[in-house]
């Protein structure tokens, strides 16, 4: 039998290989090498014993020993891998990471540091959004302040359209006065009454007719008048026509008064919201009035009789405006009176239109003043929007 004592002695000569690596004070790499060497030594001893004995039973034991050696190598490898994962502490002193560098625990300090790094980017995005919103609001305010209000344009057109009507009504009202009547009866060249009315008779009876047109009396105001002989001064047809004239003039004067009130309200609005709007509206109205009066004057001068007939046909379609030459209305208000009245009305309208044109003509100075006023109004409007 072979002497195996030397193998036993060699096995006893290994004092500390089987001790744990931590107890022996070795690092993980040395522990792995020691375990591997132990496994290889034991495998070599087992093979040597199997060869020495030379029997089948020993060979089977050697195979089992090799399998055990392989299992011990695997266990040693796993232990080494686990040992090679030291706890890493970051500079913040609170976060531990595994071998792959992934955090399995995040301390409050590093979490705060991570959030601190992302906060500047978030703040920059928020600031950009706020700047974009502020710019959008500023542009909207500028656009709203620069836009001309539609109501302002409507008011300007309204005043321009109303201006000729108001001016014409005012001129007619100026003519329908006892003063104009006295001027007509006493001016040189005015035709006398061929049926016996003196100038004083005309002034007395004509003043009744003018007063009736302007007061609130009933038609009896004229129907009850009589001559010194006791005869009615006005026929029933004359009284009816004067009632129609009174109604037309009343509607015209009331309409002009309503237009004047609307124009005053519109002027107040234009003065506050559209500086220079009143001037532009009056200028346009004066131009329209001049064009209208020019057309009427041309028609009246070229064919007065036809013009007079057409005007009466429009307002008195019932045809009760035609009278005999000896009727009171014709004796008091002959054709020359109506021609003079029409010329006076046209002259008053032209004079007023020219005065308005002079004071509203768009000179450079007035346009500049309107521009400055518009800028001031726009600044006030922007300030009011910002305060809201």
Short mmCIF file of C-alpha atoms in Angstrom, two decimals:
data_model
loop_
_atom_site.label_atom_id
_atom_site.label_comp_id
_atom_site.label_asym_id
_atom_site.label_seq_id
_atom_site.Cartn_x
_atom_site.Cartn_y
_atom_site.Cartn_z
CA UNK A 1 0.00 0.00 0.00
CA UNK A 2 1.39 3.42 -0.90
CA UNK A 3 2.44 5.77 1.83
CA UNK A 4 -0.05 8.66 1.98
CA UNK A 5 1.34 10.31 5.03
CA UNK A 6 2.98 13.06 3.00
CA UNK A 7 -0.39 14.14 1.69
CA UNK A 8 -1.80 14.29 5.17
CA UNK A 9 1.15 16.33 6.26
CA UNK A 10 0.64 18.73 3.36
CA UNK A 11 -3.02 19.08 4.24
CA UNK A 12 -2.13 19.82 7.87
CA UNK A 13 0.48 22.36 6.76
CA UNK A 14 -2.28 24.77 5.51
CA UNK A 15 -3.10 26.67 8.63
CA UNK A 16 -5.68 29.35 7.60
CA UNK A 17 -6.85 28.84 3.99
CA UNK A 18 -10.27 27.57 5.11
CA UNK A 19 -10.88 30.63 7.30
CA UNK A 20 -13.14 33.36 6.03
CA UNK A 21 -11.52 36.15 4.12
CA UNK A 22 -12.76 38.79 6.50
CA UNK A 23 -11.38 36.96 9.54
CA UNK A 24 -7.94 36.56 7.95
CA UNK A 25 -7.86 40.25 7.06
CA UNK A 26 -7.59 39.63 3.29
CA UNK A 27 -9.16 41.79 0.60
CA UNK A 28 -11.78 40.37 -1.77
CA UNK A 29 -9.27 39.62 -4.53
CA UNK A 30 -7.00 37.65 -2.21
CA UNK A 31 -9.99 35.76 -0.81
CA UNK A 32 -11.03 34.76 -4.33
CA UNK A 33 -7.50 33.52 -5.11
CA UNK A 34 -7.28 31.58 -1.84
CA UNK A 35 -10.59 29.87 -2.42
CA UNK A 36 -9.61 28.99 -5.95
CA UNK A 37 -6.25 27.57 -4.83
CA UNK A 38 -7.94 25.49 -2.13
CA UNK A 39 -10.32 24.06 -4.68
CA UNK A 40 -7.52 23.18 -7.09
CA UNK A 41 -5.37 21.58 -4.30
CA UNK A 42 -8.22 19.44 -3.10
CA UNK A 43 -8.97 18.36 -6.66
CA UNK A 44 -5.32 17.40 -7.17
CA UNK A 45 -5.21 15.41 -3.93
CA UNK A 46 -8.40 13.61 -4.85
CA UNK A 47 -7.04 12.69 -8.28
CA UNK A 48 -3.78 11.49 -6.79
CA UNK A 49 -5.62 9.31 -4.29
CA UNK A 50 -7.76 7.89 -7.03
CA UNK A 51 -4.78 7.03 -9.16
CA UNK A 52 -2.95 5.48 -6.19
CA UNK A 53 -5.80 3.28 -5.19
CA UNK A 54 -6.58 2.37 -8.81
CA UNK A 55 -9.95 0.92 -8.15
CA UNK A 56 -13.31 1.81 -9.65
CA UNK A 57 -14.72 2.99 -6.37
CA UNK A 58 -12.02 5.60 -6.00
CA UNK A 59 -12.64 6.82 -9.56
CA UNK A 60 -16.29 7.37 -8.76
CA UNK A 61 -15.28 9.28 -5.66
CA UNK A 62 -12.94 11.38 -7.79
CA UNK A 63 -15.79 12.27 -10.16
CA UNK A 64 -17.94 13.32 -7.24
CA UNK A 65 -15.04 15.34 -5.92
CA UNK A 66 -14.72 17.15 -9.26
CA UNK A 67 -18.40 18.02 -9.21
CA UNK A 68 -18.08 19.32 -5.68
CA UNK A 69 -15.01 21.31 -6.71
CA UNK A 70 -17.00 22.93 -9.54
CA UNK A 71 -19.83 23.81 -7.17
CA UNK A 72 -17.37 25.34 -4.71
CA UNK A 73 -15.84 27.44 -7.52
CA UNK A 74 -19.27 28.78 -8.41
CA UNK A 75 -20.01 29.62 -4.79
CA UNK A 76 -16.65 31.31 -4.47
CA UNK A 77 -17.29 33.40 -7.59
CA UNK A 78 -20.67 34.57 -6.28
CA UNK A 79 -19.14 35.43 -2.91
CA UNK A 80 -16.41 37.40 -4.64
CA UNK A 81 -18.94 39.33 -6.74
CA UNK A 82 -20.90 40.21 -3.64
CA UNK A 83 -17.73 41.23 -1.86
CA UNK A 84 -16.71 43.49 -4.78
CA UNK A 85 -19.77 45.74 -4.23
CA UNK A 86 -18.55 48.20 -1.62
CA UNK A 87 -20.86 50.83 -0.25
CA UNK A 88 -20.06 54.04 -2.10
CA UNK A 89 -20.71 57.31 -0.46
CA UNK A 90 -20.96 60.45 -2.59
CA UNK A 91 -19.50 63.76 -1.78
CA UNK A 92 -22.80 64.88 -0.29
CA UNK A 93 -22.41 62.10 2.30
CA UNK A 94 -25.83 60.57 2.02
CA UNK A 95 -26.32 58.50 -1.18
CA UNK A 96 -25.15 54.85 -1.61
CA UNK A 97 -24.82 53.38 -5.09
CA UNK A 98 -24.34 49.84 -6.32
CA UNK A 99 -21.63 48.56 -8.66
CA UNK A 100 -23.51 49.84 -11.72
CA UNK A 101 -23.69 53.35 -10.26
CA UNK A 102 -27.48 53.36 -9.90
CA UNK A 103 -28.88 54.83 -6.71
CA UNK A 104 -30.85 52.49 -4.50
CA UNK A 105 -31.22 55.17 -1.85
CA UNK A 106 -31.32 58.91 -2.46
CA UNK A 107 -30.69 61.15 0.49
CA UNK A 108 -32.44 64.49 1.03
CA UNK A 109 -29.28 66.43 0.25
CA UNK A 110 -28.74 64.91 -3.20
CA UNK A 111 -32.47 65.10 -3.99
CA UNK A 112 -32.34 68.78 -3.15
CA UNK A 113 -29.22 69.17 -5.28
CA UNK A 114 -30.97 67.48 -8.22
CA UNK A 115 -33.99 69.73 -7.85
CA UNK A 116 -31.72 72.74 -7.54
CA UNK A 117 -30.15 71.87 -10.86
CA UNK A 118 -33.54 71.67 -12.59
CA UNK A 119 -35.04 74.79 -10.99
CA UNK A 120 -33.11 77.32 -13.14
CA UNK A 121 -34.40 75.67 -16.32
CA UNK A 122 -37.97 75.70 -15.00
CA UNK A 123 -37.62 79.32 -13.91
CA UNK A 124 -36.29 80.25 -17.35
CA UNK A 125 -39.27 78.57 -19.04
CA UNK A 126 -41.72 80.30 -16.70
CA UNK A 127 -40.06 83.65 -17.35
CA UNK A 128 -40.23 83.10 -21.10
CA UNK A 129 -43.94 82.23 -20.88
CA UNK A 130 -44.63 85.31 -18.78
CA UNK A 131 -42.70 87.54 -21.19
CA UNK A 132 -44.63 86.13 -24.16
CA UNK A 133 -47.94 86.70 -22.36
CA UNK A 134 -46.94 90.25 -21.43
CA UNK A 135 -45.96 90.99 -25.02
CA UNK A 136 -49.25 89.59 -26.29
CA UNK A 137 -51.26 91.72 -23.88
CA UNK A 138 -49.20 94.78 -24.76
CA UNK A 139 -49.81 94.22 -28.47
CA UNK A 140 -53.54 93.78 -27.85
CA UNK A 141 -53.65 97.02 -25.86
CA UNK A 142 -51.73 98.86 -28.56
CA UNK A 143 -54.04 97.49 -31.24
CA UNK A 144 -57.13 98.42 -29.24
CA UNK A 145 -55.80 101.92 -28.60
CA UNK A 146 -54.73 102.46 -32.22
CA UNK A 147 -57.98 101.14 -33.72
CA UNK A 148 -60.48 103.81 -34.56
CA UNK A 149 -63.82 103.09 -32.91
CA UNK A 150 -66.60 102.26 -35.34
CA UNK A 151 -69.07 104.28 -33.30
CA UNK A 152 -66.91 107.38 -33.81
CA UNK A 153 -67.14 107.06 -37.57
CA UNK A 154 -70.89 106.48 -37.39
CA UNK A 155 -71.31 109.61 -35.28
CA UNK A 156 -69.25 111.68 -37.70
CA UNK A 157 -71.36 110.54 -40.65
CA UNK A 158 -74.54 111.20 -38.66
CA UNK A 159 -73.51 114.77 -37.87
CA UNK A 160 -72.49 115.39 -41.48
CA UNK A 161 -75.89 114.18 -42.72
CA UNK A 162 -77.83 116.11 -40.08
CA UNK A 163 -75.95 119.34 -40.64
CA UNK A 164 -77.74 120.48 -43.86
CA UNK A 165 -81.17 119.72 -42.39
CA UNK A 166 -80.43 121.56 -39.15
CA UNK A 167 -78.96 124.54 -40.97
CA UNK A 168 -81.87 124.74 -43.41
CA UNK A 169 -84.42 124.56 -40.60
CA UNK A 170 -82.61 127.30 -38.69
CA UNK A 171 -82.60 129.54 -41.77
CA UNK A 172 -86.33 128.99 -42.37
CA UNK A 173 -87.05 129.78 -38.74
CA UNK A 174 -85.04 133.01 -39.10
CA UNK A 175 -87.13 134.05 -42.10
CA UNK A 176 -90.47 133.18 -40.47
CA UNK A 177 -90.41 136.20 -38.19
CA UNK A 178 -92.25 139.55 -38.07
CA UNK A 179 -88.92 141.29 -38.56
CA UNK A 180 -88.35 139.71 -41.96
CA UNK A 181 -91.97 140.43 -42.82
CA UNK A 182 -91.53 144.11 -41.98
CA UNK A 183 -88.31 144.24 -44.01
CA UNK A 184 -90.04 142.79 -47.04
CA UNK A 185 -93.06 145.09 -46.91
CA UNK A 186 -90.93 148.19 -46.49
CA UNK A 187 -88.11 147.43 -48.90
CA UNK A 188 -88.08 149.42 -52.15
CA UNK A 189 -89.46 147.56 -55.12
CA UNK A 190 -91.77 145.24 -53.24
CA UNK A 191 -95.05 145.05 -55.22
CA UNK A 192 -98.05 146.78 -53.68
CA UNK A 193 -101.46 145.15 -53.25
CA UNK A 194 -103.68 145.98 -56.17
CA UNK A 195 -106.85 145.13 -54.19
CA UNK A 196 -106.48 147.71 -51.47
CA UNK A 197 -104.26 146.35 -48.66
CA UNK A 198 -101.95 149.01 -47.32
CA UNK A 199 -98.52 148.25 -45.88
CA UNK A 200 -99.96 148.50 -42.35
CA UNK A 201 -102.78 146.11 -43.29
CA UNK A 202 -100.28 143.68 -44.69
CA UNK A 203 -98.16 143.87 -41.53
CA UNK A 204 -101.20 143.25 -39.31
CA UNK A 205 -102.75 140.40 -41.27
CA UNK A 206 -99.42 138.89 -42.28
CA UNK A 207 -98.25 138.86 -38.64
CA UNK A 208 -101.31 136.78 -37.71
CA UNK A 209 -100.38 134.23 -40.36
CA UNK A 210 -96.75 134.00 -39.20
CA UNK A 211 -97.79 133.73 -35.56
CA UNK A 212 -100.17 130.90 -36.40
CA UNK A 213 -97.36 128.91 -38.03
CA UNK A 214 -95.28 129.11 -34.85
CA UNK A 215 -97.83 128.81 -32.05
CA UNK A 216 -100.01 125.90 -30.87
CA UNK A 217 -103.34 127.47 -31.77
CA UNK A 218 -106.05 125.69 -33.73
CA UNK A 219 -107.09 126.65 -37.28
CA UNK A 220 -109.76 128.88 -35.78
CA UNK A 221 -106.95 131.29 -34.97
CA UNK A 222 -107.08 132.31 -38.64
CA UNK A 223 -110.63 131.27 -39.41
CA UNK A 224 -112.12 133.76 -36.91
CA UNK A 225 -110.31 136.78 -38.36
CA UNK A 226 -112.52 139.26 -40.19
CA UNK A 227 -112.01 142.39 -42.24
CA UNK A 228 -113.29 145.84 -41.15
CA UNK A 229 -116.37 145.11 -43.22
CA UNK A 230 -117.06 141.97 -41.19
CA UNK A 231 -116.14 139.51 -43.91
CA UNK A 232 -113.91 136.52 -43.13
CA UNK A 233 -110.30 137.38 -43.78
CA UNK A 234 -109.29 133.87 -44.86
CA UNK A 235 -111.32 131.38 -46.82
CA UNK A 236 -111.70 127.83 -45.58
CA UNK A 237 -109.29 126.59 -48.26
CA UNK A 238 -106.72 129.13 -47.13
CA UNK A 239 -107.07 128.10 -43.51
CA UNK A 240 -106.70 124.44 -44.50
CA UNK A 241 -103.53 125.15 -46.46
CA UNK A 242 -102.05 127.16 -43.60
CA UNK A 243 -102.80 124.23 -41.28
CA UNK A 244 -100.87 121.94 -43.64
CA UNK A 245 -97.96 124.37 -43.76
CA UNK A 246 -97.97 124.53 -39.97
CA UNK A 247 -97.83 120.74 -39.72
CA UNK A 248 -94.94 120.48 -42.22
CA UNK A 249 -92.96 123.19 -40.47
CA UNK A 250 -93.66 121.64 -37.07
CA UNK A 251 -92.36 118.26 -38.21
CA UNK A 252 -89.33 119.93 -39.79
CA UNK A 253 -88.51 121.97 -36.68
CA UNK A 254 -89.00 119.00 -34.32
CA UNK A 255 -86.85 116.80 -36.53
CA UNK A 256 -84.14 119.44 -36.64
CA UNK A 257 -84.31 119.79 -32.86
CA UNK A 258 -83.92 116.03 -32.41
CA UNK A 259 -81.00 116.02 -34.84
CA UNK A 260 -79.42 118.88 -32.92
CA UNK A 261 -79.71 116.98 -29.63
CA UNK A 262 -78.22 113.85 -31.19
CA UNK A 263 -75.44 115.91 -32.74
CA UNK A 264 -74.63 117.50 -29.39
CA UNK A 265 -74.46 114.07 -27.74
CA UNK A 266 -72.35 112.78 -30.61
CA UNK A 267 -70.09 115.81 -30.34
CA UNK A 268 -69.49 115.08 -26.65
CA UNK A 269 -68.58 111.49 -27.52
CA UNK A 270 -66.24 112.61 -30.30
CA UNK A 271 -64.56 115.14 -28.02
CA UNK A 272 -63.75 112.35 -25.54
CA UNK A 273 -62.93 109.43 -27.81
CA UNK A 274 -62.10 110.89 -31.25
CA UNK A 275 -60.19 114.17 -31.04
CA UNK A 276 -60.70 116.07 -34.28
CA UNK A 277 -63.87 114.14 -35.09
CA UNK A 278 -66.15 117.14 -34.56
CA UNK A 279 -64.09 119.23 -36.94
CA UNK A 280 -64.15 116.52 -39.62
CA UNK A 281 -67.90 115.96 -39.22
CA UNK A 282 -68.74 119.66 -39.50
CA UNK A 283 -66.42 120.10 -42.45
CA UNK A 284 -68.09 117.22 -44.31
CA UNK A 285 -71.53 118.57 -43.41
CA UNK A 286 -70.66 122.03 -44.66
CA UNK A 287 -69.42 120.64 -47.96
CA UNK A 288 -72.62 118.59 -48.36
CA UNK A 289 -74.73 121.65 -47.55
CA UNK A 290 -72.94 123.77 -50.13
CA UNK A 291 -73.50 121.12 -52.77
CA UNK A 292 -77.19 120.86 -51.87
CA UNK A 293 -77.80 124.60 -51.83
CA UNK A 294 -75.91 125.05 -55.09
CA UNK A 295 -78.19 122.52 -56.77
CA UNK A 296 -81.34 124.11 -55.37
CA UNK A 297 -80.23 127.60 -56.40
CA UNK A 298 -79.51 126.51 -59.95
CA UNK A 299 -82.93 124.87 -60.19
CA UNK A 300 -84.68 127.92 -58.71
CA UNK A 301 -82.92 130.46 -60.92
CA UNK A 302 -83.39 128.54 -64.14
CA UNK A 303 -87.11 127.81 -63.62
CA UNK A 304 -88.62 129.40 -60.56
CA UNK A 305 -92.26 128.67 -61.32
CA UNK A 306 -91.56 125.03 -62.02
CA UNK A 307 -89.35 124.75 -58.94
CA UNK A 308 -92.03 126.36 -56.75
CA UNK A 309 -94.66 124.01 -58.11
CA UNK A 310 -92.52 120.91 -57.56
CA UNK A 311 -91.75 121.86 -53.95
CA UNK A 312 -95.42 122.41 -53.14
CA UNK A 313 -96.37 119.19 -54.92
CA UNK A 314 -93.99 117.24 -52.66
CA UNK A 315 -95.27 118.64 -49.37
CA UNK A 316 -98.91 119.35 -50.31
CA UNK A 317 -99.95 116.52 -52.57
CA UNK A 318 -103.67 117.15 -51.98
CA UNK A 319 -103.42 120.25 -54.23
CA UNK A 320 -104.98 122.81 -51.89
CA UNK A 321 -102.13 125.27 -52.37
CA UNK A 322 -103.48 127.00 -55.50
CA UNK A 323 -105.45 130.24 -55.00
CA UNK A 324 -106.92 133.19 -56.90
CA UNK A 325 -105.11 136.49 -57.16
CA UNK A 326 -107.66 138.23 -54.91
CA UNK A 327 -107.34 135.68 -52.09
CA UNK A 328 -105.79 136.98 -48.87
CA UNK A 329 -102.74 134.69 -48.94
CA UNK A 330 -101.75 135.83 -52.44
CA UNK A 331 -102.28 139.51 -51.54
CA UNK A 332 -100.16 139.16 -48.37
CA UNK A 333 -97.51 136.81 -49.78
CA UNK A 334 -97.06 137.35 -53.49
CA UNK A 335 -94.57 135.47 -55.63
CA UNK A 336 -91.89 138.10 -55.00
CA UNK A 337 -92.14 137.41 -51.27
CA UNK A 338 -91.36 133.72 -51.78
CA UNK A 339 -88.48 134.47 -54.09
CA UNK A 340 -87.00 136.84 -51.53
CA UNK A 341 -87.61 134.32 -48.76
CA UNK A 342 -85.90 131.54 -50.72
CA UNK A 343 -82.94 133.78 -51.53
CA UNK A 344 -82.61 134.82 -47.88
CA UNK A 345 -82.71 131.21 -46.70
CA UNK A 346 -80.06 130.25 -49.26
CA UNK A 347 -77.87 133.21 -48.28
CA UNK A 348 -78.07 132.34 -44.59
CA UNK A 349 -77.24 128.71 -45.29
CA UNK A 350 -74.32 129.66 -47.55
CA UNK A 351 -72.96 132.12 -45.02
CA UNK A 352 -73.17 129.60 -42.19
CA UNK A 353 -71.57 126.89 -44.34
CA UNK A 354 -68.70 129.17 -45.35
CA UNK A 355 -68.06 130.13 -41.72
CA UNK A 356 -68.03 126.45 -40.72
CA UNK A 357 -65.65 125.66 -43.57
CA UNK A 358 -63.27 128.40 -42.50
CA UNK A 359 -63.15 127.16 -38.92
CA UNK A 360 -62.93 123.47 -39.83
CA UNK A 361 -60.63 123.52 -42.84
CA UNK A 362 -58.02 120.77 -42.35
CA UNK A 363 -54.91 122.93 -42.18
CA UNK A 364 -51.53 121.49 -41.22
CA UNK A 365 -51.69 123.02 -37.78
CA UNK A 366 -55.14 121.60 -37.09
CA UNK A 367 -54.15 118.14 -38.32
CA UNK A 368 -51.08 118.19 -36.09
CA UNK A 369 -53.16 119.29 -33.13
CA UNK A 370 -55.63 116.47 -33.79
CA UNK A 371 -52.76 113.98 -34.04
CA UNK A 372 -51.32 115.06 -30.69
CA UNK A 373 -54.75 114.91 -29.11
CA UNK A 374 -55.25 111.39 -30.49
CA UNK A 375 -51.91 110.26 -29.06
CA UNK A 376 -52.78 111.71 -25.68
CA UNK A 377 -56.16 109.98 -25.75
CA UNK A 378 -54.50 106.70 -26.69
CA UNK A 379 -52.05 107.00 -23.79
CA UNK A 380 -54.89 107.65 -21.39
CA UNK A 381 -56.74 104.64 -22.78
CA UNK A 382 -53.67 102.41 -22.36
CA UNK A 383 -53.20 103.63 -18.81
CA UNK A 384 -56.81 102.83 -18.04
CA UNK A 385 -56.33 99.31 -19.45
CA UNK A 386 -53.18 98.76 -17.41
CA UNK A 387 -54.87 99.96 -14.24
CA UNK A 388 -57.63 97.42 -14.80
#
